PDB file of C-alpha atoms in Angstrom:
ATOM      1  CA  MET A   1      31.168 -40.425 -23.268  1.00  0.00           C
ATOM      2  CA  ASN A   2      33.865 -37.849 -23.997  1.00  0.00           C
ATOM      3  CA  ALA A   3      36.029 -36.097 -21.415  1.00  0.00           C
ATOM      4  CA  TRP A   4      33.936 -32.901 -21.356  1.00  0.00           C
ATOM      5  CA  GLU A   5      30.696 -34.814 -20.717  1.00  0.00           C
ATOM      6  CA  THR A   6      32.436 -36.767 -17.954  1.00  0.00           C
ATOM      7  CA  LEU A   7      33.531 -33.541 -16.243  1.00  0.00           C
ATOM      8  CA  ARG A   8      30.028 -32.054 -16.521  1.00  0.00           C
ATOM      9  CA  GLU A   9      28.492 -35.196 -15.019  1.00  0.00           C
ATOM     10  CA  ARG A  10      30.924 -35.118 -12.079  1.00  0.00           C
ATOM     11  CA  ALA A  11      30.248 -31.427 -11.499  1.00  0.00           C
ATOM     12  CA  GLY A  12      26.524 -32.060 -11.327  1.00  0.00           C
ATOM     13  CA  PRO A  13      23.703 -29.577 -11.941  1.00  0.00           C
ATOM     14  CA  GLY A  14      24.353 -27.682  -8.730  1.00  0.00           C
ATOM     15  CA  ARG A  15      28.056 -27.054  -9.386  1.00  0.00           C
ATOM     16  CA  PRO A  16      28.513 -25.098 -12.611  1.00  0.00           C
ATOM     17  CA  GLY A  17      31.954 -23.975 -13.671  1.00  0.00           C
ATOM     18  CA  ARG A  18      33.500 -20.605 -13.004  1.00  0.00           C
ATOM     19  CA  GLY A  19      32.061 -19.179 -16.204  1.00  0.00           C
ATOM     20  CA  GLY A  20      28.569 -20.622 -15.621  1.00  0.00           C
ATOM     21  CA  ARG A  21      25.521 -19.523 -13.707  1.00  0.00           C
ATOM     22  CA  GLY A  22      27.134 -20.221 -10.328  1.00  0.00           C
ATOM     23  CA  GLY A  23      30.041 -17.892 -11.043  1.00  0.00           C
ATOM     24  CA  ALA A  24      27.678 -15.167 -12.235  1.00  0.00           C
ATOM     25  CA  GLU A  25      25.583 -15.488  -9.071  1.00  0.00           C
ATOM     26  CA  ALA A  26      28.659 -15.041  -6.904  1.00  0.00           C
ATOM     27  CA  ARG A  27      29.775 -11.970  -8.842  1.00  0.00           C
ATOM     28  CA  TYR A  28      26.329 -10.403  -8.610  1.00  0.00           C
ATOM     29  CA  ARG A  29      26.223 -11.024  -4.853  1.00  0.00           C
ATOM     30  CA  VAL A  30      29.634  -9.415  -4.380  1.00  0.00           C
ATOM     31  CA  ALA A  31      28.516  -6.422  -6.445  1.00  0.00           C
ATOM     32  CA  GLY A  32      25.286  -6.195  -4.476  1.00  0.00           C
ATOM     33  CA  ALA A  33      27.143  -6.244  -1.164  1.00  0.00           C
ATOM     34  CA  ALA A  34      29.619  -3.575  -2.299  1.00  0.00           C
ATOM     35  CA  LEU A  35      26.818  -1.326  -3.540  1.00  0.00           C
ATOM     36  CA  LEU A  36      24.861  -1.859  -0.321  1.00  0.00           C
ATOM     37  CA  ALA A  37      27.905  -0.875   1.743  1.00  0.00           C
ATOM     38  CA  ALA A  38      28.308   2.236  -0.410  1.00  0.00           C
ATOM     39  CA  MET A  39      24.634   3.058   0.144  1.00  0.00           C
ATOM     40  CA  VAL A  40      25.105   2.855   3.916  1.00  0.00           C
ATOM     41  CA  ALA A  41      28.100   5.186   3.692  1.00  0.00           C
ATOM     42  CA  ALA A  42      26.053   7.624   1.609  1.00  0.00           C
ATOM     43  CA  GLN A  43      23.190   7.469   4.120  1.00  0.00           C
ATOM     44  CA  VAL A  44      25.578   8.290   6.962  1.00  0.00           C
ATOM     45  CA  GLU A  45      26.910  11.232   4.980  1.00  0.00           C
ATOM     46  CA  THR A  46      23.347  12.340   4.251  1.00  0.00           C
ATOM     47  CA  GLY A  47      22.645  12.515   7.972  1.00  0.00           C
ATOM     48  CA  LEU A  48      25.757  14.640   8.506  1.00  0.00           C
ATOM     49  CA  ARG A  49      25.161  16.877   5.479  1.00  0.00           C
ATOM     50  CA  HIS A  50      21.387  16.888   5.182  1.00  0.00           C
ATOM     51  CA  GLU A  51      21.429  20.104   3.166  1.00  0.00           C
ATOM     52  CA  ASP A  52      23.225  18.399   0.251  1.00  0.00           C
ATOM     53  CA  LEU A  53      20.327  16.930  -1.732  1.00  0.00           C
ATOM     54  CA  ARG A  54      22.703  15.303  -4.198  1.00  0.00           C
ATOM     55  CA  LEU A  55      23.392  12.714  -1.496  1.00  0.00           C
ATOM     56  CA  VAL A  56      19.706  11.798  -1.398  1.00  0.00           C
ATOM     57  CA  SER A  57      19.831  10.973  -5.097  1.00  0.00           C
ATOM     58  CA  LEU A  58      23.076   9.039  -4.610  1.00  0.00           C
ATOM     59  CA  VAL A  59      21.480   6.890  -1.900  1.00  0.00           C
ATOM     60  CA  VAL A  60      18.601   5.981  -4.214  1.00  0.00           C
ATOM     61  CA  VAL A  61      20.897   5.187  -7.150  1.00  0.00           C
ATOM     62  CA  LEU A  62      23.020   2.893  -4.961  1.00  0.00           C
ATOM     63  CA  LEU A  63      19.870   1.291  -3.536  1.00  0.00           C
ATOM     64  CA  ALA A  64      18.569   0.557  -7.028  1.00  0.00           C
ATOM     65  CA  ALA A  65      21.914  -0.797  -8.234  1.00  0.00           C
ATOM     66  CA  SER A  66      22.327  -3.050  -5.200  1.00  0.00           C
ATOM     67  CA  ALA A  67      18.791  -4.381  -5.567  1.00  0.00           C
ATOM     68  CA  ILE A  68      19.323  -5.141  -9.260  1.00  0.00           C
ATOM     69  CA  ALA A  69      22.580  -6.975  -8.527  1.00  0.00           C
ATOM     70  CA  TYR A  70      21.014  -9.130  -5.817  1.00  0.00           C
ATOM     71  CA  ALA A  71      17.952  -9.793  -7.993  1.00  0.00           C
ATOM     72  CA  ALA A  72      20.250 -10.846 -10.833  1.00  0.00           C
ATOM     73  CA  ALA A  73      21.877 -13.399  -8.525  1.00  0.00           C
ATOM     74  CA  ALA A  74      18.456 -14.814  -7.675  1.00  0.00           C
ATOM     75  CA  HIS A  75      16.674 -14.609 -11.033  1.00  0.00           C
ATOM     76  CA  THR A  76      19.282 -13.858 -13.789  1.00  0.00           C
ATOM     77  CA  LEU A  77      20.204 -10.373 -14.974  1.00  0.00           C
ATOM     78  CA  PRO A  78      17.627 -10.077 -17.801  1.00  0.00           C
ATOM     79  CA  ARG A  79      14.767 -10.935 -15.440  1.00  0.00           C
ATOM     80  CA  ALA A  80      16.132  -8.635 -12.751  1.00  0.00           C
ATOM     81  CA  LEU A  81      16.360  -5.726 -15.172  1.00  0.00           C
ATOM     82  CA  ALA A  82      12.889  -6.442 -16.560  1.00  0.00           C
ATOM     83  CA  ALA A  83      11.351  -6.659 -13.078  1.00  0.00           C
ATOM     84  CA  PHE A  84      13.113  -3.495 -11.935  1.00  0.00           C
ATOM     85  CA  GLY A  85      12.151  -1.625 -15.108  1.00  0.00           C
ATOM     86  CA  GLY A  86       8.532  -2.694 -14.834  1.00  0.00           C
ATOM     87  CA  ALA A  87       8.292  -1.672 -11.173  1.00  0.00           C
ATOM     88  CA  ALA A  88       9.948   1.674 -11.899  1.00  0.00           C
ATOM     89  CA  ALA A  89       7.558   2.280 -14.810  1.00  0.00           C
ATOM     90  CA  VAL A  90       4.505   1.513 -12.666  1.00  0.00           C
ATOM     91  CA  GLY A  91       5.781   3.844  -9.944  1.00  0.00           C
ATOM     92  CA  TYR A  92       6.517   6.618 -12.436  1.00  0.00           C
ATOM     93  CA  ALA A  93       3.089   6.270 -14.074  1.00  0.00           C
ATOM     94  CA  ALA A  94       1.348   6.388 -10.688  1.00  0.00           C
ATOM     95  CA  GLU A  95       3.283   9.522  -9.721  1.00  0.00           C
ATOM     96  CA  TRP A  96       2.606  11.168 -13.097  1.00  0.00           C
ATOM     97  CA  ILE A  97      -1.126  10.516 -12.754  1.00  0.00           C
ATOM     98  CA  GLY A  98      -1.092  11.472  -9.086  1.00  0.00           C
ATOM     99  CA  THR A  99       0.483  14.886  -9.587  1.00  0.00           C
ATOM    100  CA  ARG A 100      -2.195  15.722 -12.160  1.00  0.00           C
ATOM    101  CA  SER A 101      -5.330  14.207 -10.668  1.00  0.00           C
ATOM    102  CA  GLY A 102      -4.692  13.585  -6.977  1.00  0.00           C
ATOM    103  CA  VAL A 103      -5.397   9.871  -7.576  1.00  0.00           C
ATOM    104  CA  PRO A 104      -4.414   7.561  -5.946  1.00  0.00           C
ATOM    105  CA  PHE A 105      -2.301   9.322  -3.289  1.00  0.00           C
ATOM    106  CA  GLY A 106      -4.054  12.646  -2.802  1.00  0.00           C
ATOM    107  CA  ALA A 107      -3.312  16.126  -4.138  1.00  0.00           C
ATOM    108  CA  TYR A 108       0.429  16.919  -4.123  1.00  0.00           C
ATOM    109  CA  HIS A 109       3.173  18.285  -6.348  1.00  0.00           C
ATOM    110  CA  TYR A 110       6.951  18.108  -6.641  1.00  0.00           C
ATOM    111  CA  THR A 111       8.857  21.297  -5.921  1.00  0.00           C
ATOM    112  CA  GLY A 112      11.328  20.984  -8.782  1.00  0.00           C
ATOM    113  CA  VAL A 113      14.332  20.392  -6.515  1.00  0.00           C
ATOM    114  CA  LEU A 114      14.994  16.882  -7.826  1.00  0.00           C
ATOM    115  CA  TRP A 115      16.275  16.616 -11.393  1.00  0.00           C
ATOM    116  CA  PRO A 116      15.804  15.354 -14.063  1.00  0.00           C
ATOM    117  CA  SER A 117      12.010  15.448 -13.857  1.00  0.00           C
ATOM    118  CA  PRO A 118      10.407  14.530 -17.190  1.00  0.00           C
ATOM    119  CA  GLY A 119       6.683  15.148 -17.011  1.00  0.00           C
ATOM    120  CA  GLY A 120       7.120  16.758 -13.615  1.00  0.00           C
ATOM    121  CA  VAL A 121       8.112  13.473 -11.898  1.00  0.00           C
ATOM    122  CA  PRO A 122      11.760  13.040 -10.815  1.00  0.00           C
ATOM    123  CA  LEU A 123      13.378   9.959 -12.322  1.00  0.00           C
ATOM    124  CA  ILE A 124      14.987   9.245  -8.952  1.00  0.00           C
ATOM    125  CA  VAL A 125      11.489   8.554  -7.609  1.00  0.00           C
ATOM    126  CA  ALA A 126      10.974   5.844 -10.224  1.00  0.00           C
ATOM    127  CA  LEU A 127      14.321   4.291  -9.239  1.00  0.00           C
ATOM    128  CA  ALA A 128      13.162   4.198  -5.620  1.00  0.00           C
ATOM    129  CA  TRP A 129       9.973   2.361  -6.569  1.00  0.00           C
ATOM    130  CA  GLY A 130      12.009  -0.171  -8.544  1.00  0.00           C
ATOM    131  CA  GLY A 131      14.742  -0.783  -5.977  1.00  0.00           C
ATOM    132  CA  MET A 132      12.579  -1.035  -2.884  1.00  0.00           C
ATOM    133  CA  GLY A 133       9.947  -2.894  -4.886  1.00  0.00           C
ATOM    134  CA  LEU A 134      12.453  -5.686  -5.521  1.00  0.00           C
ATOM    135  CA  ALA A 135      13.472  -5.709  -1.844  1.00  0.00           C
ATOM    136  CA  ALA A 136       9.882  -5.779  -0.545  1.00  0.00           C
ATOM    137  CA  GLN A 137       8.956  -8.564  -2.954  1.00  0.00           C
ATOM    138  CA  ALA A 138      11.870 -10.663  -1.696  1.00  0.00           C
ATOM    139  CA  VAL A 139      10.627 -10.114   1.855  1.00  0.00           C
ATOM    140  CA  ALA A 140       7.168 -11.265   0.753  1.00  0.00           C
ATOM    141  CA  ARG A 141       8.618 -14.419  -0.828  1.00  0.00           C
ATOM    142  CA  ARG A 142      10.073 -15.304   2.568  1.00  0.00           C
ATOM    143  CA  VAL A 143       7.019 -14.400   4.650  1.00  0.00           C
ATOM    144  CA  ALA A 144       4.376 -15.809   2.290  1.00  0.00           C
ATOM    145  CA  PRO A 145       6.128 -18.373   0.069  1.00  0.00           C
ATOM    146  CA  ARG A 146       2.869 -20.014  -1.054  1.00  0.00           C
ATOM    147  CA  GLY A 147       0.122 -18.214  -2.888  1.00  0.00           C
ATOM    148  CA  ARG A 148       0.621 -15.237  -5.178  1.00  0.00           C
ATOM    149  CA  THR A 149      -2.252 -13.257  -3.682  1.00  0.00           C
ATOM    150  CA  ALA A 150      -0.888 -13.480  -0.151  1.00  0.00           C
ATOM    151  CA  ARG A 151       2.617 -12.723  -1.425  1.00  0.00           C
ATOM    152  CA  ALA A 152       1.413  -9.621  -3.278  1.00  0.00           C
ATOM    153  CA  CYS A 153      -0.444  -8.322  -0.212  1.00  0.00           C
ATOM    154  CA  VAL A 154       2.512  -8.884   2.113  1.00  0.00           C
ATOM    155  CA  GLY A 155       4.890  -7.253  -0.343  1.00  0.00           C
ATOM    156  CA  ALA A 156       2.575  -4.262  -0.797  1.00  0.00           C
ATOM    157  CA  LEU A 157       2.340  -3.777   2.957  1.00  0.00           C
ATOM    158  CA  ALA A 158       6.123  -4.102   3.320  1.00  0.00           C
ATOM    159  CA  LEU A 159       6.686  -1.469   0.626  1.00  0.00           C
ATOM    160  CA  THR A 160       4.040   0.850   2.102  1.00  0.00           C
ATOM    161  CA  ALA A 161       5.740   0.538   5.488  1.00  0.00           C
ATOM    162  CA  TRP A 162       8.802   2.220   3.962  1.00  0.00           C
ATOM    163  CA  ASP A 163       6.732   5.303   3.168  1.00  0.00           C
ATOM    164  CA  LEU A 164       6.201   5.857   6.901  1.00  0.00           C
ATOM    165  CA  PHE A 165       9.829   7.008   6.767  1.00  0.00           C
ATOM    166  CA  LEU A 166      10.019   8.321   3.234  1.00  0.00           C
ATOM    167  CA  ASP A 167       7.252  10.890   3.172  1.00  0.00           C
ATOM    168  CA  PRO A 168       8.165  12.704   6.412  1.00  0.00           C
ATOM    169  CA  GLN A 169      11.828  12.799   5.370  1.00  0.00           C
ATOM    170  CA  MET A 170      11.119  14.166   1.892  1.00  0.00           C
ATOM    171  CA  LEU A 171       8.732  16.763   3.286  1.00  0.00           C
ATOM    172  CA  ARG A 172      11.504  17.913   5.632  1.00  0.00           C
ATOM    173  CA  LEU A 173      13.785  18.354   2.643  1.00  0.00           C
ATOM    174  CA  GLY A 174      11.141  20.237   0.682  1.00  0.00           C
ATOM    175  CA  LEU A 175      11.060  17.797  -2.215  1.00  0.00           C
ATOM    176  CA  TRP A 176       7.272  17.732  -2.507  1.00  0.00           C
ATOM    177  CA  ARG A 177       4.229  19.402  -0.992  1.00  0.00           C
ATOM    178  CA  TRP A 178       0.769  18.189  -0.023  1.00  0.00           C
ATOM    179  CA  GLU A 179      -2.106  20.495  -0.888  1.00  0.00           C
ATOM    180  CA  ASP A 180      -4.185  19.108   1.985  1.00  0.00           C
ATOM    181  CA  THR A 181      -2.028  18.104   4.917  1.00  0.00           C
ATOM    182  CA  GLY A 182      -2.811  15.081   7.054  1.00  0.00           C
ATOM    183  CA  PRO A 183      -2.363  13.853  10.625  1.00  0.00           C
ATOM    184  CA  TYR A 184       0.865  11.896  10.137  1.00  0.00           C
ATOM    185  CA  ARG A 185       3.528  14.615  10.062  1.00  0.00           C
ATOM    186  CA  GLY A 186       1.495  16.438   7.441  1.00  0.00           C
ATOM    187  CA  VAL A 187       0.889  13.328   5.311  1.00  0.00           C
ATOM    188  CA  PRO A 188      -2.773  12.446   4.571  1.00  0.00           C
ATOM    189  CA  PHE A 189      -3.946   8.876   5.094  1.00  0.00           C
ATOM    190  CA  SER A 190      -5.009   8.752   1.430  1.00  0.00           C
ATOM    191  CA  ASN A 191      -1.305   8.637   0.587  1.00  0.00           C
ATOM    192  CA  PHE A 192      -0.844   5.295   2.319  1.00  0.00           C
ATOM    193  CA  VAL A 193      -3.961   3.847   0.676  1.00  0.00           C
ATOM    194  CA  GLY A 194      -2.550   4.897  -2.680  1.00  0.00           C
ATOM    195  CA  TRP A 195       0.858   3.460  -1.832  1.00  0.00           C
ATOM    196  CA  PHE A 196      -0.682   0.101  -0.990  1.00  0.00           C
ATOM    197  CA  LEU A 197      -2.689  -0.044  -4.231  1.00  0.00           C
ATOM    198  CA  VAL A 198       0.266   0.924  -6.425  1.00  0.00           C
ATOM    199  CA  SER A 199       2.512  -1.438  -4.461  1.00  0.00           C
ATOM    200  CA  LEU A 200       0.094  -4.279  -5.196  1.00  0.00           C
ATOM    201  CA  LEU A 201       0.592  -3.691  -8.914  1.00  0.00           C
ATOM    202  CA  VAL A 202       4.359  -3.541  -8.407  1.00  0.00           C
ATOM    203  CA  MET A 203       4.358  -6.834  -6.497  1.00  0.00           C
ATOM    204  CA  VAL A 204       2.228  -8.648  -9.072  1.00  0.00           C
ATOM    205  CA  LEU A 205       4.447  -7.411 -11.896  1.00  0.00           C
ATOM    206  CA  ILE A 206       7.715  -8.392 -10.195  1.00  0.00           C
ATOM    207  CA  ASP A 207       6.309 -11.805  -9.294  1.00  0.00           C
ATOM    208  CA  ARG A 208       5.249 -12.435 -12.885  1.00  0.00           C
ATOM    209  CA  VAL A 209       8.466 -11.193 -14.472  1.00  0.00           C
ATOM    210  CA  ALA A 210      10.969 -12.671 -12.004  1.00  0.00           C
ATOM    211  CA  GLY A 211       9.101 -15.964 -11.837  1.00  0.00           C
ATOM    212  CA  GLY A 212      10.645 -19.142 -10.522  1.00  0.00           C
ATOM    213  CA  PRO A 213      10.291 -20.875  -7.151  1.00  0.00           C
ATOM    214  CA  SER A 214      12.876 -18.670  -5.402  1.00  0.00           C
ATOM    215  CA  SER A 215      12.284 -18.370  -1.653  1.00  0.00           C
ATOM    216  CA  GLY A 216      13.488 -14.780  -1.669  1.00  0.00           C
ATOM    217  CA  SER A 217      16.957 -13.350  -2.092  1.00  0.00           C
ATOM    218  CA  THR A 218      18.873 -12.998   1.167  1.00  0.00           C
ATOM    219  CA  GLY A 219      20.659 -10.002  -0.322  1.00  0.00           C
ATOM    220  CA  LEU A 220      17.396  -8.222  -1.125  1.00  0.00           C
ATOM    221  CA  VAL A 221      16.082  -8.956   2.357  1.00  0.00           C
ATOM    222  CA  ALA A 222      19.311  -7.398   3.650  1.00  0.00           C
ATOM    223  CA  VAL A 223      18.650  -4.287   1.537  1.00  0.00           C
ATOM    224  CA  TYR A 224      15.199  -3.965   3.103  1.00  0.00           C
ATOM    225  CA  THR A 225      16.571  -4.551   6.589  1.00  0.00           C
ATOM    226  CA  VAL A 226      19.418  -2.065   6.212  1.00  0.00           C
ATOM    227  CA  MET A 227      16.998   0.593   5.018  1.00  0.00           C
ATOM    228  CA  ALA A 228      14.757  -0.049   8.033  1.00  0.00           C
ATOM    229  CA  VAL A 229      17.659   0.193  10.475  1.00  0.00           C
ATOM    230  CA  MET A 230      19.248   3.272   8.927  1.00  0.00           C
ATOM    231  CA  GLU A 231      15.967   5.196   8.717  1.00  0.00           C
ATOM    232  CA  THR A 232      15.102   4.332  12.312  1.00  0.00           C
ATOM    233  CA  ILE A 233      18.480   5.520  13.569  1.00  0.00           C
ATOM    234  CA  GLY A 234      18.235   8.625  11.405  1.00  0.00           C
ATOM    235  CA  PHE A 235      14.891   9.780  12.760  1.00  0.00           C
ATOM    236  CA  ALA A 236      15.689   8.741  16.332  1.00  0.00           C
ATOM    237  CA  ALA A 237      19.150  10.259  16.721  1.00  0.00           C
ATOM    238  CA  VAL A 238      20.687  11.828  13.600  1.00  0.00           C
ATOM    239  CA  PHE A 239      18.170  14.166  11.986  1.00  0.00           C
ATOM    240  CA  ARG A 240      17.674  17.570  13.577  1.00  0.00           C
ATOM    241  CA  PRO A 241      15.277  17.765  15.212  1.00  0.00           C
ATOM    242  CA  PRO A 242      14.803  14.035  15.896  1.00  0.00           C
ATOM    243  CA  ASP A 243      11.347  12.568  15.388  1.00  0.00           C
ATOM    244  CA  LEU A 244      10.649   9.656  17.707  1.00  0.00           C
ATOM    245  CA  LEU A 245       7.121   9.177  16.365  1.00  0.00           C
ATOM    246  CA  VAL A 246       8.342   8.507  12.833  1.00  0.00           C
ATOM    247  CA  ALA A 247      11.262   6.447  14.131  1.00  0.00           C
ATOM    248  CA  ALA A 248       8.859   4.253  16.116  1.00  0.00           C
ATOM    249  CA  ALA A 249       6.158   3.973  13.454  1.00  0.00           C
ATOM    250  CA  GLY A 250       8.508   3.203  10.576  1.00  0.00           C
ATOM    251  CA  GLY A 251      10.855   1.107  12.686  1.00  0.00           C
ATOM    252  CA  VAL A 252       8.086  -1.130  13.999  1.00  0.00           C
ATOM    253  CA  ALA A 253       6.388  -1.471  10.602  1.00  0.00           C
ATOM    254  CA  MET A 254       9.481  -2.216   8.517  1.00  0.00           C
ATOM    255  CA  GLY A 255      11.176  -4.056  11.370  1.00  0.00           C
ATOM    256  CA  THR A 256       8.266  -6.472  11.678  1.00  0.00           C
ATOM    257  CA  PHE A 257       8.479  -7.488   8.031  1.00  0.00           C
ATOM    258  CA  ALA A 258      12.271  -7.744   8.197  1.00  0.00           C
ATOM    259  CA  LEU A 259      12.160  -9.949  11.298  1.00  0.00           C
ATOM    260  CA  LEU A 260       9.511 -12.205   9.755  1.00  0.00           C
ATOM    261  CA  ALA A 261      11.674 -12.614   6.656  1.00  0.00           C
ATOM    262  CA  TRP A 262      14.816 -13.448   8.659  1.00  0.00           C
ATOM    263  CA  ARG A 263      12.833 -15.773  10.922  1.00  0.00           C
ATOM    264  CA  TYR A 264      11.926 -17.838   7.868  1.00  0.00           C
ATOM    265  CA  ARG A 265      15.588 -17.930   6.892  1.00  0.00           C
ATOM    266  CA  TRP A 266      16.735 -19.055  10.329  1.00  0.00           C
ATOM    267  CA  ARG A 267      14.118 -21.841  10.461  1.00  0.00           C
ATOM    268  CA  ARG A 268      15.199 -23.373   7.159  1.00  0.00           C
TER     269      ARG A 268
END
């Protein structure tokens, strides 16, 4: 046995060198944490300068980048990019179909404020589907580690819970309009049914592409949790006027999934 083989044997499979998988994981986690911190700062600024819609796009870009970095640490960068790209493509396709047919969300249209918007669907919306799709799927891996069907359903519900915040906020900003308003701050219930169905496809795709026995990235669970906390605080105390109904509905829904995911972590 030569010297290099001896060193590799002593290092063991769980202790790769600085240039190996272990070093890459650490770098991706650091990048994910830095991007998540930047996203929080951008969210705070959004609350203070809610009229500047560029900040909304910045928050989503930072969310997507942080999610990709954390997913790369858990699944490798190629799989993370493939999973994110697939989820974003599914979300974009659903929005493109939805704005033309009213299926599966209900009849709505974008106002043209967000740009670029190829095909009438803002690209930033696709990034949101991809970033939060990765985060919700990581939550599902913690809550339902066994069984792909259960994991897909939990992940779809976790992602749909985010829309309890998202739709009321985007309607406030005038980013899209519903043709037939509904009982939840103008949002029809058909929207949430559509979100769940599309989210199911997103969860199945991410699960297939990411693969592996991972129990769910702690970083991605943190992304989901931070979004839940920031949105709750925003609707409860920052946005003008505040909206305690949305703060409570979204906070309880997303908070429940976040707590279940962290509870699994603490019990390990």
